[in-house]
Amino acid sequence: MKAVLVSRFHPLLVALHWLLAVLIIAMLSVGFLKLATMPNSDPQKIGILLIHMSLGMLILALLVVRLIVRLRTARPAGVTTGNRLMDRIAPLTHYGFYILVLLMAGTGLATAILAGLNRSVFQRSGEPLPQDFGIYPTFVAHGLIALLLVGFILLHLLAALYHQFVRKDRLFRRMWFGRRTLDPSARAK
Ligand code: HEM
């Protein structure tokens, strides 16, 4: 971890942050609004599952890259909400995101293995999907963790808006592209 503090996050980290945000929100939307409402007998389901599972694994790979970039690049000093407890909770929720997304990919992959989706979805073997994924505890966990992830995303969004518009500390600027300079206030400390 670099001790140097800068005005913005590394551009690769910024790109990965927004790409992952779009991918994860799209996965949650398609998961809850499309996949969850489709019977497994629907012939279109295998095609959508193929995209869902591939993107899920891509998200996992991008998350690992993001974690490495975050650990190896200089980043801005932490911001304050003006409340000590909230300031302590914020970094914990950020690590919580990594854990939840890891668990989403893990439970999804475990469900796919239990249900033989490598054959029916990836190899198009013609085997039918199981009648209901709900028979696998890993899938029940997949759905519950997805709900928790939605809650985390809403909290994260509210906190970011609070910083930007109530505290007016220009938080969004740090997570966007632009000239990256040494943080003068951090150097003075
Ligand atoms: C960040 C990653 C992921 C997110 C956000 C996500 C999200 C979701 C959501 C919201 C659902 C619907 C849950 C429900 O019906 O209650 C779902 C279903 C499913 N997911 Fe994922 N998923 C992810 C990764 C994966 C991966 C990596 C796999 C497998 C390799 C996978 C396999 C499945 C399967 C088999 C279903 C069942 C489809 C159905 O609802 O009938 N998921 N996912």
PDB file of C-alpha atoms and ligand atoms in Angstrom:
ATOM      1  CA  MET A   1       0.000   0.000   0.000  1.00  0.00           C
ATOM      2  CA  LYS A   2       1.342   3.435  -0.982  1.00  0.00           C
ATOM      3  CA  ALA A   3       1.521   6.060   1.803  1.00  0.00           C
ATOM      4  CA  VAL A   4       1.423   8.940  -0.741  1.00  0.00           C
ATOM      5  CA  LEU A   5      -1.962  10.686  -0.895  1.00  0.00           C
ATOM      6  CA  VAL A   6      -3.295  12.055  -4.180  1.00  0.00           C
ATOM      7  CA  SER A   7      -6.255  14.130  -5.364  1.00  0.00           C
ATOM      8  CA  ARG A   8      -7.989  11.303  -7.284  1.00  0.00           C
ATOM      9  CA  PHE A   9      -8.051   7.517  -7.546  1.00  0.00           C
ATOM     10  CA  HIS A  10      -5.901   5.865 -10.225  1.00  0.00           C
ATOM     11  CA  PRO A  11      -7.634   6.036 -13.675  1.00  0.00           C
ATOM     12  CA  LEU A  12      -7.651   2.237 -13.981  1.00  0.00           C
ATOM     13  CA  LEU A  13      -9.371   2.017 -10.607  1.00  0.00           C
ATOM     14  CA  VAL A  14     -11.888   4.669 -11.711  1.00  0.00           C
ATOM     15  CA  ALA A  15     -12.609   2.751 -14.933  1.00  0.00           C
ATOM     16  CA  LEU A  16     -13.010  -0.532 -13.061  1.00  0.00           C
ATOM     17  CA  HIS A  17     -15.242   1.098 -10.441  1.00  0.00           C
ATOM     18  CA  TRP A  18     -17.778   2.361 -13.014  1.00  0.00           C
ATOM     19  CA  LEU A  19     -17.561  -0.721 -15.237  1.00  0.00           C
ATOM     20  CA  LEU A  20     -18.201  -3.006 -12.248  1.00  0.00           C
ATOM     21  CA  ALA A  21     -21.042  -0.755 -11.034  1.00  0.00           C
ATOM     22  CA  VAL A  22     -22.800  -1.032 -14.433  1.00  0.00           C
ATOM     23  CA  LEU A  23     -22.182  -4.803 -14.718  1.00  0.00           C
ATOM     24  CA  ILE A  24     -23.317  -5.602 -11.165  1.00  0.00           C
ATOM     25  CA  ILE A  25     -26.470  -3.458 -11.386  1.00  0.00           C
ATOM     26  CA  ALA A  26     -27.289  -5.032 -14.783  1.00  0.00           C
ATOM     27  CA  MET A  27     -26.761  -8.545 -13.340  1.00  0.00           C
ATOM     28  CA  LEU A  28     -29.018  -7.806 -10.350  1.00  0.00           C
ATOM     29  CA  SER A  29     -31.717  -6.304 -12.592  1.00  0.00           C
ATOM     30  CA  VAL A  30     -31.702  -9.151 -15.123  1.00  0.00           C
ATOM     31  CA  GLY A  31     -31.415 -11.710 -12.275  1.00  0.00           C
ATOM     32  CA  PHE A  32     -34.437 -10.468 -10.327  1.00  0.00           C
ATOM     33  CA  LEU A  33     -36.583  -9.153 -13.167  1.00  0.00           C
ATOM     34  CA  LYS A  34     -35.909 -11.740 -15.887  1.00  0.00           C
ATOM     35  CA  LEU A  35     -34.255 -14.956 -14.660  1.00  0.00           C
ATOM     36  CA  ALA A  36     -36.221 -15.241 -11.406  1.00  0.00           C
ATOM     37  CA  THR A  37     -39.538 -14.862 -13.218  1.00  0.00           C
ATOM     38  CA  MET A  38     -38.772 -17.334 -16.052  1.00  0.00           C
ATOM     39  CA  PRO A  39     -39.735 -21.001 -15.625  1.00  0.00           C
ATOM     40  CA  ASN A  40     -36.797 -23.368 -16.159  1.00  0.00           C
ATOM     41  CA  SER A  41     -38.791 -25.035 -18.950  1.00  0.00           C
ATOM     42  CA  ASP A  42     -38.613 -21.831 -21.040  1.00  0.00           C
ATOM     43  CA  PRO A  43     -36.315 -22.587 -24.023  1.00  0.00           C
ATOM     44  CA  GLN A  44     -34.861 -19.028 -23.840  1.00  0.00           C
ATOM     45  CA  LYS A  45     -33.578 -19.530 -20.289  1.00  0.00           C
ATOM     46  CA  ILE A  46     -30.398 -21.403 -21.267  1.00  0.00           C
ATOM     47  CA  GLY A  47     -29.270 -18.491 -23.491  1.00  0.00           C
ATOM     48  CA  ILE A  48     -29.844 -15.915 -20.742  1.00  0.00           C
ATOM     49  CA  LEU A  49     -28.122 -18.138 -18.171  1.00  0.00           C
ATOM     50  CA  LEU A  50     -25.129 -18.416 -20.497  1.00  0.00           C
ATOM     51  CA  ILE A  51     -24.760 -14.613 -20.527  1.00  0.00           C
ATOM     52  CA  HIS A  52     -25.471 -14.358 -16.780  1.00  0.00           C
ATOM     53  CA  MET A  53     -22.887 -16.973 -15.817  1.00  0.00           C
ATOM     54  CA  SER A  54     -20.216 -15.617 -18.182  1.00  0.00           C
ATOM     55  CA  LEU A  55     -20.687 -12.035 -16.963  1.00  0.00           C
ATOM     56  CA  GLY A  56     -20.705 -13.259 -13.346  1.00  0.00           C
ATOM     57  CA  MET A  57     -17.277 -14.819 -13.838  1.00  0.00           C
ATOM     58  CA  LEU A  58     -16.027 -11.720 -15.673  1.00  0.00           C
ATOM     59  CA  ILE A  59     -17.148  -9.610 -12.687  1.00  0.00           C
ATOM     60  CA  LEU A  60     -15.187 -11.885 -10.363  1.00  0.00           C
ATOM     61  CA  ALA A  61     -12.022 -11.525 -12.480  1.00  0.00           C
ATOM     62  CA  LEU A  62     -12.414  -7.712 -12.713  1.00  0.00           C
ATOM     63  CA  LEU A  63     -12.951  -7.534  -8.962  1.00  0.00           C
ATOM     64  CA  VAL A  64      -9.651  -9.303  -8.328  1.00  0.00           C
ATOM     65  CA  VAL A  65      -7.861  -6.898 -10.720  1.00  0.00           C
ATOM     66  CA  ARG A  66      -9.551  -3.960  -8.949  1.00  0.00           C
ATOM     67  CA  LEU A  67      -8.401  -5.178  -5.550  1.00  0.00           C
ATOM     68  CA  ILE A  68      -4.802  -5.512  -6.768  1.00  0.00           C
ATOM     69  CA  VAL A  69      -4.853  -2.020  -8.367  1.00  0.00           C
ATOM     70  CA  ARG A  70      -6.352  -0.561  -5.187  1.00  0.00           C
ATOM     71  CA  LEU A  71      -3.652  -2.095  -3.009  1.00  0.00           C
ATOM     72  CA  ARG A  72      -0.814  -1.005  -5.314  1.00  0.00           C
ATOM     73  CA  THR A  73      -1.748   2.586  -6.194  1.00  0.00           C
ATOM     74  CA  ALA A  74      -1.801   5.837  -4.219  1.00  0.00           C
ATOM     75  CA  ARG A  75      -5.277   7.045  -3.299  1.00  0.00           C
ATOM     76  CA  PRO A  76      -6.917  10.141  -1.796  1.00  0.00           C
ATOM     77  CA  ALA A  77      -7.178  10.638   1.965  1.00  0.00           C
ATOM     78  CA  GLY A  78     -10.380   9.345   3.570  1.00  0.00           C
ATOM     79  CA  VAL A  79     -13.275  11.818   3.706  1.00  0.00           C
ATOM     80  CA  THR A  80     -15.284  12.522   6.837  1.00  0.00           C
ATOM     81  CA  THR A  81     -19.063  12.512   7.229  1.00  0.00           C
ATOM     82  CA  GLY A  82     -18.762  14.604  10.361  1.00  0.00           C
ATOM     83  CA  ASN A  83     -19.843  11.590  12.435  1.00  0.00           C
ATOM     84  CA  ARG A  84     -17.244   9.300  14.011  1.00  0.00           C
ATOM     85  CA  LEU A  85     -19.331   6.124  13.896  1.00  0.00           C
ATOM     86  CA  MET A  86     -20.245   6.641  10.226  1.00  0.00           C
ATOM     87  CA  ASP A  87     -16.592   7.278   9.392  1.00  0.00           C
ATOM     88  CA  ARG A  88     -15.705   3.922  10.935  1.00  0.00           C
ATOM     89  CA  ILE A  89     -18.493   2.057   9.172  1.00  0.00           C
ATOM     90  CA  ALA A  90     -17.662   3.407   5.683  1.00  0.00           C
ATOM     91  CA  PRO A  91     -14.439   1.410   5.067  1.00  0.00           C
ATOM     92  CA  LEU A  92     -16.088  -1.738   6.463  1.00  0.00           C
ATOM     93  CA  THR A  93     -18.942  -1.462   3.961  1.00  0.00           C
ATOM     94  CA  HIS A  94     -16.411  -0.991   1.153  1.00  0.00           C
ATOM     95  CA  TYR A  95     -14.707  -4.274   2.064  1.00  0.00           C
ATOM     96  CA  GLY A  96     -18.210  -5.736   2.457  1.00  0.00           C
ATOM     97  CA  PHE A  97     -18.761  -5.158  -1.269  1.00  0.00           C
ATOM     98  CA  TYR A  98     -15.764  -7.333  -2.148  1.00  0.00           C
ATOM     99  CA  ILE A  99     -17.019 -10.102   0.154  1.00  0.00           C
ATOM    100  CA  LEU A 100     -20.610  -9.987  -1.134  1.00  0.00           C
ATOM    101  CA  VAL A 101     -19.612 -10.029  -4.807  1.00  0.00           C
ATOM    102  CA  LEU A 102     -17.183 -12.875  -4.105  1.00  0.00           C
ATOM    103  CA  LEU A 103     -20.007 -14.786  -2.392  1.00  0.00           C
ATOM    104  CA  MET A 104     -22.365 -14.072  -5.315  1.00  0.00           C
ATOM    105  CA  ALA A 105     -19.893 -15.567  -7.771  1.00  0.00           C
ATOM    106  CA  GLY A 106     -19.085 -18.479  -5.411  1.00  0.00           C
ATOM    107  CA  THR A 107     -22.713 -19.457  -4.771  1.00  0.00           C
ATOM    108  CA  GLY A 108     -23.589 -19.010  -8.468  1.00  0.00           C
ATOM    109  CA  LEU A 109     -20.693 -21.224  -9.510  1.00  0.00           C
ATOM    110  CA  ALA A 110     -21.557 -23.849  -6.878  1.00  0.00           C
ATOM    111  CA  THR A 111     -25.193 -23.892  -8.102  1.00  0.00           C
ATOM    112  CA  ALA A 112     -24.005 -24.263 -11.689  1.00  0.00           C
ATOM    113  CA  ILE A 113     -21.814 -27.242 -10.745  1.00  0.00           C
ATOM    114  CA  LEU A 114     -24.561 -28.929  -8.670  1.00  0.00           C
ATOM    115  CA  ALA A 115     -27.099 -28.467 -11.479  1.00  0.00           C
ATOM    116  CA  GLY A 116     -24.683 -29.633 -14.212  1.00  0.00           C
ATOM    117  CA  LEU A 117     -24.964 -26.289 -16.035  1.00  0.00           C
ATOM    118  CA  ASN A 118     -21.477 -26.691 -17.502  1.00  0.00           C
ATOM    119  CA  ARG A 119     -23.054 -29.369 -19.734  1.00  0.00           C
ATOM    120  CA  SER A 120     -26.581 -28.009 -20.318  1.00  0.00           C
ATOM    121  CA  VAL A 121     -25.630 -24.329 -20.657  1.00  0.00           C
ATOM    122  CA  PHE A 122     -22.012 -24.185 -21.826  1.00  0.00           C
ATOM    123  CA  GLN A 123     -21.866 -27.373 -23.902  1.00  0.00           C
ATOM    124  CA  ARG A 124     -25.531 -27.240 -25.011  1.00  0.00           C
ATOM    125  CA  SER A 125     -25.792 -30.988 -24.295  1.00  0.00           C
ATOM    126  CA  GLY A 126     -29.579 -30.880 -24.579  1.00  0.00           C
ATOM    127  CA  GLU A 127     -30.039 -31.987 -20.948  1.00  0.00           C
ATOM    128  CA  PRO A 128     -32.968 -30.134 -19.368  1.00  0.00           C
ATOM    129  CA  LEU A 129     -32.430 -27.621 -16.550  1.00  0.00           C
ATOM    130  CA  PRO A 130     -33.509 -28.866 -13.103  1.00  0.00           C
ATOM    131  CA  GLN A 131     -37.193 -28.113 -12.446  1.00  0.00           C
ATOM    132  CA  ASP A 132     -36.339 -25.444  -9.871  1.00  0.00           C
ATOM    133  CA  PHE A 133     -32.951 -24.091  -8.701  1.00  0.00           C
ATOM    134  CA  GLY A 134     -34.531 -23.551  -5.261  1.00  0.00           C
ATOM    135  CA  ILE A 135     -33.694 -27.183  -4.364  1.00  0.00           C
ATOM    136  CA  TYR A 136     -30.020 -26.146  -4.044  1.00  0.00           C
ATOM    137  CA  PRO A 137     -29.097 -24.328  -0.788  1.00  0.00           C
ATOM    138  CA  THR A 138     -26.351 -22.559  -2.742  1.00  0.00           C
ATOM    139  CA  PHE A 139     -29.016 -20.966  -4.935  1.00  0.00           C
ATOM    140  CA  VAL A 140     -31.098 -19.895  -1.913  1.00  0.00           C
ATOM    141  CA  ALA A 141     -27.907 -18.193  -0.638  1.00  0.00           C
ATOM    142  CA  HIS A 142     -27.335 -16.638  -4.123  1.00  0.00           C
ATOM    143  CA  GLY A 143     -30.776 -14.966  -3.960  1.00  0.00           C
ATOM    144  CA  LEU A 144     -30.391 -13.791  -0.338  1.00  0.00           C
ATOM    145  CA  ILE A 145     -26.895 -12.382  -0.863  1.00  0.00           C
ATOM    146  CA  ALA A 146     -28.187 -10.601  -3.984  1.00  0.00           C
ATOM    147  CA  LEU A 147     -30.813  -8.863  -1.802  1.00  0.00           C
ATOM    148  CA  LEU A 148     -28.120  -7.869   0.691  1.00  0.00           C
ATOM    149  CA  LEU A 149     -26.013  -6.538  -2.191  1.00  0.00           C
ATOM    150  CA  VAL A 150     -28.952  -4.376  -3.342  1.00  0.00           C
ATOM    151  CA  GLY A 151     -29.125  -2.924   0.204  1.00  0.00           C
ATOM    152  CA  PHE A 152     -25.371  -2.207   0.192  1.00  0.00           C
ATOM    153  CA  ILE A 153     -25.598  -0.507  -3.215  1.00  0.00           C
ATOM    154  CA  LEU A 154     -28.467   1.737  -2.052  1.00  0.00           C
ATOM    155  CA  LEU A 155     -26.538   2.699   1.109  1.00  0.00           C
ATOM    156  CA  HIS A 156     -23.387   3.353  -0.913  1.00  0.00           C
ATOM    157  CA  LEU A 157     -25.344   5.570  -3.314  1.00  0.00           C
ATOM    158  CA  LEU A 158     -27.031   7.508  -0.497  1.00  0.00           C
ATOM    159  CA  ALA A 159     -23.692   8.046   1.258  1.00  0.00           C
ATOM    160  CA  ALA A 160     -22.063   9.298  -1.962  1.00  0.00           C
ATOM    161  CA  LEU A 161     -24.972  11.716  -2.613  1.00  0.00           C
ATOM    162  CA  TYR A 162     -24.797  12.947   1.006  1.00  0.00           C
ATOM    163  CA  HIS A 163     -21.100  13.732   0.562  1.00  0.00           C
ATOM    164  CA  GLN A 164     -21.593  15.411  -2.779  1.00  0.00           C
ATOM    165  CA  PHE A 165     -24.686  17.508  -2.097  1.00  0.00           C
ATOM    166  CA  VAL A 166     -24.976  17.922   1.692  1.00  0.00           C
ATOM    167  CA  ARG A 167     -21.337  18.100   2.762  1.00  0.00           C
ATOM    168  CA  LYS A 168     -20.326  19.464  -0.654  1.00  0.00           C
ATOM    169  CA  ASP A 169     -16.912  17.798  -0.439  1.00  0.00           C
ATOM    170  CA  ARG A 170     -16.819  16.994  -4.201  1.00  0.00           C
ATOM    171  CA  LEU A 171     -16.523  13.266  -3.567  1.00  0.00           C
ATOM    172  CA  PHE A 172     -17.476  12.271  -7.132  1.00  0.00           C
ATOM    173  CA  ARG A 173     -14.495  14.194  -8.492  1.00  0.00           C
ATOM    174  CA  ARG A 174     -12.148  11.723  -6.786  1.00  0.00           C
ATOM    175  CA  MET A 175     -13.800   8.792  -8.581  1.00  0.00           C
ATOM    176  CA  TRP A 176     -13.551  10.334 -12.042  1.00  0.00           C
ATOM    177  CA  PHE A 177     -10.846  10.909 -14.670  1.00  0.00           C
ATOM    178  CA  GLY A 178      -8.663  14.008 -14.696  1.00  0.00           C
ATOM    179  CA  ARG A 179      -5.316  15.417 -13.671  1.00  0.00           C
ATOM    180  CA  ARG A 180      -4.010  13.572 -10.620  1.00  0.00           C
ATOM    181  CA  THR A 181      -1.898  15.668  -8.288  1.00  0.00           C
ATOM    182  CA  LEU A 182      -0.343  15.175  -4.875  1.00  0.00           C
ATOM    183  CA  ASP A 183      -2.860  16.135  -2.202  1.00  0.00           C
ATOM    184  CA  PRO A 184      -1.478  19.392  -0.686  1.00  0.00           C
ATOM    185  CA  SER A 185      -3.415  19.051   2.584  1.00  0.00           C
ATOM    186  CA  ALA A 186      -2.059  15.515   3.017  1.00  0.00           C
ATOM    187  CA  ARG A 187       1.537  16.677   2.366  1.00  0.00           C
ATOM    188  CA  ALA A 188       1.229  19.359   5.037  1.00  0.00           C
ATOM    189  CA  LYS A 189       0.346  16.756   7.728  1.00  0.00           C
TER     190      LYS A 189
HETATM  191  C1  HEM B   1     -21.820 -10.469  -9.259  1.00  0.00           C
HETATM  192  C2  HEM B   1     -22.215 -11.618  -9.704  1.00  0.00           C
HETATM  193  C3  HEM B   1     -23.657 -12.079  -9.759  1.00  0.00           C
HETATM  194  C4  HEM B   1     -24.839 -11.404  -9.482  1.00  0.00           C
HETATM  195  C5  HEM B   1     -24.989  -9.957  -9.017  1.00  0.00           C
HETATM  196  C6  HEM B   1     -25.930 -12.354  -9.688  1.00  0.00           C
HETATM  197  C7  HEM B   1     -27.287 -12.073  -9.472  1.00  0.00           C
HETATM  198  C8  HEM B   1     -28.327 -13.001  -9.596  1.00  0.00           C
HETATM  199  C9  HEM B   1     -29.707 -12.748  -9.251  1.00  0.00           C
HETATM  200  C10 HEM B   1     -30.253 -11.438  -8.700  1.00  0.00           C
HETATM  201  C11 HEM B   1     -30.405 -13.885  -9.520  1.00  0.00           C
HETATM  202  C12 HEM B   1     -31.913 -14.142  -9.260  1.00  0.00           C
HETATM  203  C13 HEM B   1     -32.039 -14.629  -7.828  1.00  0.00           C
HETATM  204  C14 HEM B   1     -33.411 -15.147  -7.448  1.00  0.00           C
HETATM  205  O1  HEM B   1     -34.092 -15.737  -8.275  1.00  0.00           O
HETATM  206  O2  HEM B   1     -33.785 -14.995  -6.255  1.00  0.00           O
HETATM  207  C15 HEM B   1     -29.486 -14.871 -10.044  1.00  0.00           C
HETATM  208  C16 HEM B   1     -29.814 -16.159 -10.485  1.00  0.00           C
HETATM  209  C17 HEM B   1     -28.891 -17.127 -10.898  1.00  0.00           C
HETATM  210  N1  HEM B   1     -27.523 -16.981 -10.983  1.00  0.00           N
HETATM  211 FE1  HEM B   1     -26.470 -15.285 -10.534  1.00  0.00          FE
HETATM  212  N2  HEM B   1     -25.397 -13.565 -10.103  1.00  0.00           N
HETATM  213  C18 HEM B   1     -24.012 -13.437 -10.150  1.00  0.00           C
HETATM  214  C19 HEM B   1     -23.105 -14.409 -10.539  1.00  0.00           C
HETATM  215  C20 HEM B   1     -23.413 -15.702 -10.951  1.00  0.00           C
HETATM  216  C21 HEM B   1     -22.455 -16.700 -11.399  1.00  0.00           C
HETATM  217  C22 HEM B   1     -20.938 -16.493 -11.482  1.00  0.00           C
HETATM  218  C23 HEM B   1     -23.175 -17.823 -11.728  1.00  0.00           C
HETATM  219  C24 HEM B   1     -22.684 -19.149 -12.257  1.00  0.00           C
HETATM  220  C25 HEM B   1     -21.538 -19.391 -12.816  1.00  0.00           C
HETATM  221  C26 HEM B   1     -24.580 -17.540 -11.471  1.00  0.00           C
HETATM  222  C27 HEM B   1     -25.638 -18.442 -11.650  1.00  0.00           C
HETATM  223  C28 HEM B   1     -26.962 -18.186 -11.408  1.00  0.00           C
HETATM  224  C29 HEM B   1     -28.031 -19.151 -11.613  1.00  0.00           C
HETATM  225  C30 HEM B   1     -27.858 -20.604 -12.069  1.00  0.00           C
HETATM  226  C31 HEM B   1     -29.228 -18.477 -11.296  1.00  0.00           C
HETATM  227  C32 HEM B   1     -30.638 -19.098 -11.365  1.00  0.00           C
HETATM  228  C33 HEM B   1     -31.522 -18.514 -12.397  1.00  0.00           C
HETATM  229  C34 HEM B   1     -32.951 -18.436 -11.835  1.00  0.00           C
HETATM  230  O3  HEM B   1     -33.261 -17.466 -11.171  1.00  0.00           O
HETATM  231  O4  HEM B   1     -33.720 -19.352 -12.109  1.00  0.00           O
HETATM  232  N3  HEM B   1     -24.700 -16.245 -11.011  1.00  0.00           N
HETATM  233  N4  HEM B   1     -28.219 -14.298 -10.073  1.00  0.00           N
END
